[in-house]
Amino acid sequence: DGGITQSPKYLFRKEGQNVTLSCEQNLNHDAMYWYRQDPGQGLRLIYYSQIVNDFQKGDIAEGYSVSREKKESFPLTVTSAQKNPTAFYLCASSRASGGADTQYFGPGTRLTVL
Amino acid sequence: RKEVEQDPGPFNVPEGATVAFNCTYSNSASQSFFWYRQDCRKEPKLLMSVYSSGNEDGRFTAQLNRASQYISLLIRDSKLSDSATYLCVVKGSDGNKLVFGAGTILRVKS
């Protein structure tokens, strides 16, 4: 049963704490992406990775970090430097980053900073 | 100006109605276009790609107008289950990133 999983579904964090959001895919996709979604706004790209051990900043990378040590995993760390981290975080993957390959999304993680 | 703009709606329509959404994009070099559907508090899912000649998938028809830089989605015979937010998505000029519109809310009522 192929797909993308994200955990946890809901996450609560105190101000000043770092948290790591998990994203795993078994689709054998090369490219993976992290987006955040805020109410009334489109998805905004945080980071993306086209291949293992390589990743690039998206449009709103400040306060976030990622790693891509394995093809199937692309965890996102929300650091205390992120000023407004409460949002819906979505991970996606695609066969390749170029061309018109479809991006498939995981179910998302809702992060709330208390 | 936003790179991808959509009317946020909501569009409130009765079952069986035909409804159309438009989306405009600012980057004339964009090559790939999509419509995604997002249900409340769920992840976006691909509804259909948009091809230059226009394409149809059942009750859904997508059109692309490169000269005017807009994309449209037409839904015929609306169902209650069509209620969702429809996201217009454009592949950016660098070829790697997708740019998402904020979405158009559709509510189909019985």
CSV table of C-alpha atoms in Angstrom, one decimal, chain A:
chain,number,residue,atom,x,y,z
A,1,ASP,CA,0.0,0.0,0.0
A,2,GLY,CA,2.1,2.9,-1.3
A,3,GLY,CA,1.8,6.4,-0.1
A,4,ILE,CA,3.2,9.2,2.1
A,5,THR,CA,2.8,9.3,5.8
A,6,GLN,CA,3.3,12.2,8.2
A,7,SER,CA,3.4,12.1,11.9
A,8,PRO,CA,2.2,13.2,14.3
A,9,LYS,CA,-1.2,14.4,13.0
A,10,TYR,CA,-1.4,17.1,15.7
A,11,LEU,CA,1.5,18.6,17.5
A,12,PHE,CA,1.6,21.1,20.3
A,13,ARG,CA,4.8,23.0,21.2
A,14,LYS,CA,5.8,25.5,23.8
A,15,GLU,CA,7.5,28.6,22.6
A,16,GLY,CA,11.2,28.2,22.4
A,17,GLN,CA,11.2,24.5,21.7
A,18,ASN,CA,12.3,22.8,18.5
A,19,VAL,CA,10.1,20.1,17.0
A,20,THR,CA,10.6,17.6,14.2
A,21,LEU,CA,7.9,16.6,11.8
A,22,SER,CA,8.2,13.2,10.2
A,23,CYS,CA,7.6,12.5,6.5
A,24,GLU,CA,8.1,9.1,4.9
A,25,GLN,CA,7.2,7.8,1.4
A,26,ASN,CA,7.3,4.4,-0.1
A,27,LEU,CA,6.6,5.5,-3.6
A,28,ASN,CA,10.3,5.4,-4.6
A,29,HIS,CA,10.1,9.1,-5.5
A,30,ASP,CA,13.3,11.1,-5.9
A,31,ALA,CA,11.9,14.5,-5.0
A,32,MET,CA,10.3,15.5,-1.7
A,33,TYR,CA,8.9,18.8,-0.5
A,34,TRP,CA,7.7,20.6,2.6
A,35,TYR,CA,4.9,23.2,2.5
A,36,ARG,CA,3.1,25.2,5.1
A,37,GLN,CA,-0.5,26.3,4.7
A,38,ASP,CA,-2.1,29.2,6.6
A,39,PRO,CA,-5.8,30.1,6.6
A,40,GLY,CA,-6.7,32.0,3.4
A,41,GLN,CA,-3.3,31.5,1.8
A,42,GLY,CA,-1.9,29.1,-0.7
A,43,LEU,CA,0.6,26.5,0.2
A,44,ARG,CA,4.1,28.0,0.5
A,45,LEU,CA,7.3,26.0,-0.1
A,46,ILE,CA,9.7,25.7,2.8
A,47,TYR,CA,12.3,23.3,1.5
A,48,TYR,CA,12.6,20.7,-1.2
A,49,SER,CA,15.0,17.9,-2.1
A,50,GLN,CA,15.6,16.5,-5.5
A,51,ILE,CA,18.0,13.7,-4.4
A,52,VAL,CA,19.4,12.1,-1.3
A,53,ASN,CA,21.8,14.2,0.7
A,54,ASP,CA,20.8,17.4,-1.2
A,55,PHE,CA,18.1,20.0,-0.5
A,56,GLN,CA,17.3,23.6,-1.4
A,57,LYS,CA,15.5,26.4,0.4
A,58,GLY,CA,12.1,27.3,-0.8
A,59,ASP,CA,10.3,30.6,-0.4
A,60,ILE,CA,10.1,30.6,3.4
A,61,ALA,CA,13.0,28.6,4.8
A,62,GLU,CA,13.9,30.9,7.7
A,63,GLY,CA,13.5,29.1,11.0
A,64,TYR,CA,13.3,25.6,9.5
A,65,SER,CA,15.8,22.9,8.8
A,66,VAL,CA,15.7,19.6,6.9
A,67,SER,CA,17.8,16.5,6.2
A,68,ARG,CA,17.6,13.9,3.4
A,69,GLU,CA,19.7,11.0,4.6
A,70,LYS,CA,17.4,8.4,3.0
A,71,LYS,CA,15.4,8.5,-0.2
A,72,GLU,CA,12.2,7.7,1.7
A,73,SER,CA,12.5,10.2,4.5
A,74,PHE,CA,12.5,14.0,4.7
A,75,PRO,CA,12.0,15.2,8.2
A,76,LEU,CA,11.4,18.9,8.9
A,77,THR,CA,12.6,20.6,12.1
A,78,VAL,CA,10.7,23.8,13.2
A,79,THR,CA,13.2,25.7,15.3
A,80,SER,CA,12.6,28.3,17.9
A,81,ALA,CA,13.8,30.9,15.4
A,82,GLN,CA,10.5,30.5,13.4
A,83,LYS,CA,8.5,33.4,14.7
A,84,ASN,CA,5.0,32.2,13.7
A,85,PRO,CA,5.1,28.4,13.5
A,86,THR,CA,1.4,27.6,14.1
A,87,ALA,CA,0.3,26.2,10.7
A,88,PHE,CA,-0.7,23.1,8.7
A,89,TYR,CA,2.4,21.4,7.4
A,90,LEU,CA,2.3,19.3,4.3
A,91,CYS,CA,4.9,17.0,2.9
A,92,ALA,CA,4.8,16.0,-0.8
A,93,SER,CA,6.8,13.8,-3.1
A,94,SER,CA,7.1,13.4,-6.9
A,95,ARG,CA,8.9,11.0,-9.2
A,96,ALA,CA,11.3,13.8,-10.3
A,97,SER,CA,11.4,17.5,-9.6
A,98,GLY,CA,11.5,18.7,-13.2
A,99,GLY,CA,8.9,18.3,-15.9
A,100,ALA,CA,5.2,18.0,-15.0
A,101,ASP,CA,5.4,15.2,-12.5
A,102,THR,CA,2.5,15.1,-10.1
A,103,GLN,CA,3.2,15.9,-6.5
A,104,TYR,CA,1.4,13.6,-4.0
A,105,PHE,CA,0.7,14.9,-0.5
A,106,GLY,CA,0.8,13.3,2.9
A,107,PRO,CA,-2.1,13.9,5.3
A,108,GLY,CA,-0.3,16.8,7.0
A,109,THR,CA,0.6,17.8,10.6
A,110,ARG,CA,-1.1,20.6,12.4
A,111,LEU,CA,1.4,22.4,14.6
A,112,THR,CA,0.1,24.7,17.4
A,113,VAL,CA,2.4,26.8,19.5
A,114,LEU,CA,1.1,27.3,23.0
